[in-house]
Amino acid sequence: ILNVEQSPQSLHVQEGDSTNFTCSFPSSNFYALHWYRWETAKSPEALFVMTLNGDEKKKGRISATLNTKEGYSYLYIKGSQPEDSATYLCALDTGRRALTFGSGTRLQVQP
Amino acid sequence: NAGVTQTPKFQVLKTGQSMTLQCAQDMNHEYMSWYRQDPGMGLRLIHYSVGAGITDQGEVPNGYNVSRSTTEDFPLRLLSAAPSQTSVYFCASSRLSSGGQETQYFGPGTRLLVL
């Protein structure tokens, strides 16, 4: 069973703060790294799918970077807003037809 | 497009009962999967399918059966429900590229309570 680890488990920030969290994975098993945003009582929604070492993706105030050689990805949120409050999941695709999810980072942004 | 749909939204079962959770997608995706979500454990893969007639086990398959007779539908069957199967179940689908998956689209979830 692959070990995909996310840190921290939870995070409380003030509105306007910038924040980041980490997804770590075994670098020898890699096809793609997915990031999802999961609001309470809703379904996970895709943010990014990253495949190349050094890849950087951006969607509004959210961006992500990928280092496949050392086995980690960072997700950054610039100027956090209360609507950013959610659990952020990463998932590893090893190309074997199944995604392995981390347990997520739960972000709460205080107004 | 309706995307990924799941029924029912909520179900209460007694121990030993069987039931089928329905999942359908209208995006012509090859890949479909079932996850369960339990507090503190994230999403765990139960079963998945890479096309009609092809299914495989995920991380936690015991107590569940699946079949994929069409591209659109991927039902999950609980053979004899146990309290340990109380969870929220998500179905997801995606296209397959040459080596792996593209973005997964999730259904709204089915909340199951086994008494």
Short mmCIF file of C-alpha atoms in Angstrom, two decimals:
data_model
loop_
_atom_site.label_atom_id
_atom_site.label_comp_id
_atom_site.label_asym_id
_atom_site.label_seq_id
_atom_site.Cartn_x
_atom_site.Cartn_y
_atom_site.Cartn_z
CA ILE A 1 0.00 0.00 0.00
CA LEU A 2 1.42 3.38 -1.01
CA ASN A 3 1.90 6.02 1.65
CA VAL A 4 0.76 9.48 0.59
CA GLU A 5 1.23 11.89 3.46
CA GLN A 6 -0.17 15.37 3.86
CA SER A 7 0.87 17.97 6.38
CA PRO A 8 -0.29 19.65 8.40
CA GLN A 9 -3.50 17.78 9.24
CA SER A 10 -5.28 21.04 9.95
CA LEU A 11 -4.59 24.72 9.71
CA HIS A 12 -6.32 27.83 11.06
CA VAL A 13 -5.41 31.15 9.42
CA GLN A 14 -6.80 34.68 9.38
CA GLU A 15 -8.42 36.18 6.32
CA GLY A 16 -5.71 37.68 4.14
CA ASP A 17 -2.96 35.33 5.30
CA SER A 18 -1.10 33.29 2.71
CA THR A 19 -0.60 29.63 3.49
CA ASN A 20 0.84 26.46 2.09
CA PHE A 21 0.74 22.75 2.75
CA THR A 22 2.62 19.66 1.64
CA CYS A 23 1.92 16.34 -0.02
CA SER A 24 4.72 13.74 0.18
CA PHE A 25 4.83 10.51 -1.82
CA PRO A 26 7.28 7.75 -2.75
CA SER A 27 9.14 9.30 -5.68
CA SER A 28 9.78 5.94 -7.32
CA ASN A 29 6.07 5.40 -7.96
CA PHE A 30 4.78 8.30 -9.96
CA TYR A 31 2.69 9.03 -13.00
CA ALA A 32 0.72 12.09 -11.86
CA LEU A 33 -0.17 13.98 -8.72
CA HIS A 34 -3.72 15.26 -8.28
CA TRP A 35 -4.98 18.02 -5.97
CA TYR A 36 -8.64 18.23 -4.94
CA ARG A 37 -10.64 20.71 -2.89
CA TRP A 38 -13.35 19.25 -0.68
CA GLU A 39 -15.91 21.45 1.03
CA THR A 40 -17.98 20.07 3.89
CA ALA A 41 -21.14 18.27 2.73
CA LYS A 42 -20.03 18.45 -0.92
CA SER A 43 -18.01 16.25 -3.29
CA PRO A 44 -14.29 16.65 -3.94
CA GLU A 45 -13.55 18.96 -6.87
CA ALA A 46 -10.40 18.82 -8.96
CA LEU A 47 -7.86 21.62 -8.69
CA PHE A 48 -4.80 20.37 -10.57
CA VAL A 49 -3.30 17.31 -12.23
CA MET A 50 0.48 17.56 -12.34
CA THR A 51 2.78 15.25 -14.25
CA LEU A 52 6.15 16.91 -14.89
CA ASN A 53 8.99 17.53 -12.46
CA GLY A 54 9.12 21.25 -11.81
CA ASP A 55 5.52 21.67 -12.94
CA GLU A 56 3.73 24.70 -11.56
CA LYS A 57 0.01 25.23 -11.94
CA LYS A 58 -2.18 28.17 -10.96
CA LYS A 59 -5.90 28.79 -10.59
CA GLY A 60 -6.72 32.23 -9.25
CA ARG A 61 -5.10 32.60 -5.83
CA ILE A 62 -4.21 28.90 -5.61
CA SER A 63 -1.04 27.46 -7.08
CA ALA A 64 0.88 24.20 -6.79
CA THR A 65 4.40 23.01 -7.48
CA LEU A 66 5.76 19.52 -7.98
CA ASN A 67 9.10 17.87 -7.27
CA THR A 68 9.03 14.28 -8.51
CA LYS A 69 12.68 13.57 -7.72
CA GLU A 70 12.25 14.21 -4.02
CA GLY A 71 8.60 13.18 -3.89
CA TYR A 72 6.63 16.22 -2.79
CA SER A 73 4.14 18.81 -3.94
CA TYR A 74 3.23 22.14 -2.33
CA LEU A 75 -0.14 23.85 -2.53
CA TYR A 76 -0.14 27.61 -1.94
CA ILE A 77 -3.08 29.88 -1.25
CA LYS A 78 -2.37 33.60 -1.50
CA GLY A 79 -4.51 35.96 0.59
CA SER A 80 -6.80 33.31 2.09
CA GLN A 81 -10.55 34.04 2.13
CA PRO A 82 -13.25 32.38 4.26
CA GLU A 83 -14.55 30.64 1.12
CA ASP A 84 -11.18 28.84 0.86
CA SER A 85 -12.10 26.88 3.98
CA ALA A 86 -12.13 23.23 2.92
CA THR A 87 -10.12 20.04 3.07
CA TYR A 88 -7.40 19.86 0.43
CA LEU A 89 -6.59 16.36 -0.78
CA CYS A 90 -3.71 15.12 -2.84
CA ALA A 91 -3.74 11.80 -4.67
CA LEU A 92 -0.98 9.82 -6.35
CA ASP A 93 -1.52 8.14 -9.69
CA THR A 94 1.08 5.43 -10.30
CA GLY A 95 -0.36 4.56 -13.69
CA ARG A 96 -1.75 1.32 -12.31
CA ARG A 97 -5.31 2.46 -12.65
CA ALA A 98 -6.00 3.51 -9.06
CA LEU A 99 -5.48 6.76 -7.18
CA THR A 100 -4.13 6.69 -3.64
CA PHE A 101 -5.36 9.62 -1.57
CA GLY A 102 -3.71 11.32 1.37
CA SER A 103 -5.84 12.05 4.42
CA GLY A 104 -6.00 15.75 3.59
CA THR A 105 -5.22 19.13 5.12
CA ARG A 106 -8.23 20.83 6.68
CA LEU A 107 -8.02 24.60 6.24
CA GLN A 108 -10.16 27.06 8.21
CA VAL A 109 -9.96 30.74 7.36
CA GLN A 110 -11.27 33.08 10.05
CA PRO A 111 -12.90 36.32 8.84
CA ASN B 1 -24.50 16.74 -18.68
CA ALA B 2 -25.59 15.42 -15.30
CA GLY B 3 -22.00 14.35 -14.54
CA VAL B 4 -21.77 11.60 -11.92
CA THR B 5 -25.01 10.71 -10.16
CA GLN B 6 -25.48 8.47 -7.14
CA THR B 7 -28.58 7.00 -5.54
CA PRO B 8 -29.76 6.86 -2.83
CA LYS B 9 -28.44 9.91 -0.99
CA PHE B 10 -29.04 8.32 2.39
CA GLN B 11 -29.83 4.78 3.51
CA VAL B 12 -30.33 2.98 6.82
CA LEU B 13 -29.79 -0.78 6.87
CA LYS B 14 -29.98 -3.47 9.50
CA THR B 15 -27.01 -5.79 9.99
CA GLY B 16 -27.16 -8.63 7.48
CA GLN B 17 -29.27 -6.82 4.90
CA SER B 18 -28.00 -6.42 1.36
CA MET B 19 -28.33 -3.44 -0.93
CA THR B 20 -26.96 -1.86 -4.09
CA LEU B 21 -25.60 1.66 -4.33
CA GLN B 22 -26.12 3.03 -7.82
CA CYS B 23 -23.65 5.15 -9.77
CA ALA B 24 -23.99 6.49 -13.29
CA GLN B 25 -22.02 8.92 -15.44
CA ASP B 26 -22.87 10.48 -18.80
CA MET B 27 -19.40 11.68 -19.80
CA ASN B 28 -18.35 8.45 -21.57
CA HIS B 29 -15.52 7.96 -19.09
CA GLU B 30 -13.65 4.66 -19.20
CA TYR B 31 -12.61 4.71 -15.56
CA MET B 32 -15.02 4.46 -12.63
CA SER B 33 -14.35 3.85 -8.97
CA TRP B 34 -15.92 3.61 -5.53
CA TYR B 35 -14.45 5.15 -2.39
CA ARG B 36 -15.51 5.20 1.21
CA GLN B 37 -14.83 8.15 3.46
CA ASP B 38 -14.42 7.67 7.17
CA PRO B 39 -13.40 10.29 9.75
CA GLY B 40 -9.64 10.76 9.90
CA MET B 41 -9.00 8.28 7.09
CA GLY B 42 -9.56 10.25 3.92
CA LEU B 43 -10.84 8.45 0.84
CA ARG B 44 -10.15 4.74 0.53
CA LEU B 45 -10.61 2.90 -2.73
CA ILE B 46 -13.01 -0.06 -2.65
CA HIS B 47 -13.19 -1.22 -6.28
CA TYR B 48 -12.51 0.28 -9.67
CA SER B 49 -13.09 -0.40 -13.34
CA VAL B 50 -11.17 0.62 -16.46
CA GLY B 51 -13.97 -0.28 -18.84
CA ALA B 52 -17.09 -2.37 -19.36
CA GLY B 53 -16.53 -5.92 -18.21
CA ILE B 54 -13.31 -5.09 -16.31
CA THR B 55 -13.17 -4.57 -12.55
CA ASP B 56 -10.45 -4.77 -9.93
CA GLN B 57 -10.08 -4.52 -6.19
CA GLY B 58 -8.89 -1.45 -4.37
CA GLU B 59 -7.59 -1.04 -0.86
CA VAL B 60 -10.71 -2.16 1.08
CA PRO B 61 -12.77 -4.54 -1.11
CA ASN B 62 -14.01 -7.02 1.51
CA GLY B 63 -17.80 -7.13 1.85
CA TYR B 64 -18.43 -5.37 -1.47
CA ASN B 65 -19.05 -6.55 -5.02
CA VAL B 66 -19.10 -4.56 -8.26
CA SER B 67 -19.88 -5.16 -11.90
CA ARG B 68 -19.56 -3.02 -15.02
CA SER B 69 -21.92 -4.19 -17.74
CA THR B 70 -22.07 -0.78 -19.45
CA THR B 71 -19.74 2.21 -19.71
CA GLU B 72 -22.27 4.39 -17.88
CA ASP B 73 -23.11 2.34 -14.77
CA PHE B 74 -21.02 1.00 -11.91
CA PRO B 75 -23.17 -0.33 -9.04
CA LEU B 76 -21.69 -1.28 -5.67
CA ARG B 77 -23.31 -4.17 -3.82
CA LEU B 78 -23.13 -4.77 -0.10
CA LEU B 79 -23.66 -8.48 0.34
CA SER B 80 -24.42 -8.61 4.08
CA ALA B 81 -24.20 -5.20 5.71
CA ALA B 82 -22.16 -4.78 8.88
CA PRO B 83 -21.90 -1.77 11.23
CA SER B 84 -18.28 -1.34 10.08
CA GLN B 85 -19.67 -0.41 6.65
CA THR B 86 -21.32 2.71 8.05
CA SER B 87 -19.65 5.40 5.96
CA VAL B 88 -20.08 7.92 3.18
CA TYR B 89 -19.60 6.35 -0.24
CA PHE B 90 -18.39 8.31 -3.26
CA CYS B 91 -18.40 7.19 -6.86
CA ALA B 92 -15.99 8.85 -9.29
CA SER B 93 -15.17 8.67 -12.99
CA SER B 94 -12.43 9.89 -15.29
CA ARG B 95 -10.94 9.53 -18.73
CA LEU B 96 -7.86 7.37 -19.08
CA SER B 97 -4.79 8.70 -20.84
CA SER B 98 -1.91 6.60 -22.15
CA GLY B 99 -0.46 5.87 -18.70
CA GLY B 100 -2.90 6.99 -16.07
CA GLN B 101 -5.97 8.97 -15.23
CA GLU B 102 -7.12 12.43 -15.99
CA THR B 103 -9.16 14.48 -13.52
CA GLN B 104 -11.64 12.47 -11.46
CA TYR B 105 -15.22 13.71 -11.19
CA PHE B 106 -17.03 12.75 -8.02
CA GLY B 107 -20.69 12.05 -7.39
CA PRO B 108 -22.58 13.68 -4.48
CA GLY B 109 -22.10 10.73 -2.15
CA THR B 110 -24.33 8.18 -0.42
CA ARG B 111 -24.48 8.25 3.37
CA LEU B 112 -25.00 4.73 4.73
CA LEU B 113 -25.86 3.84 8.31
CA VAL B 114 -25.83 0.17 9.34
CA LEU B 115 -27.52 -0.59 12.63
#
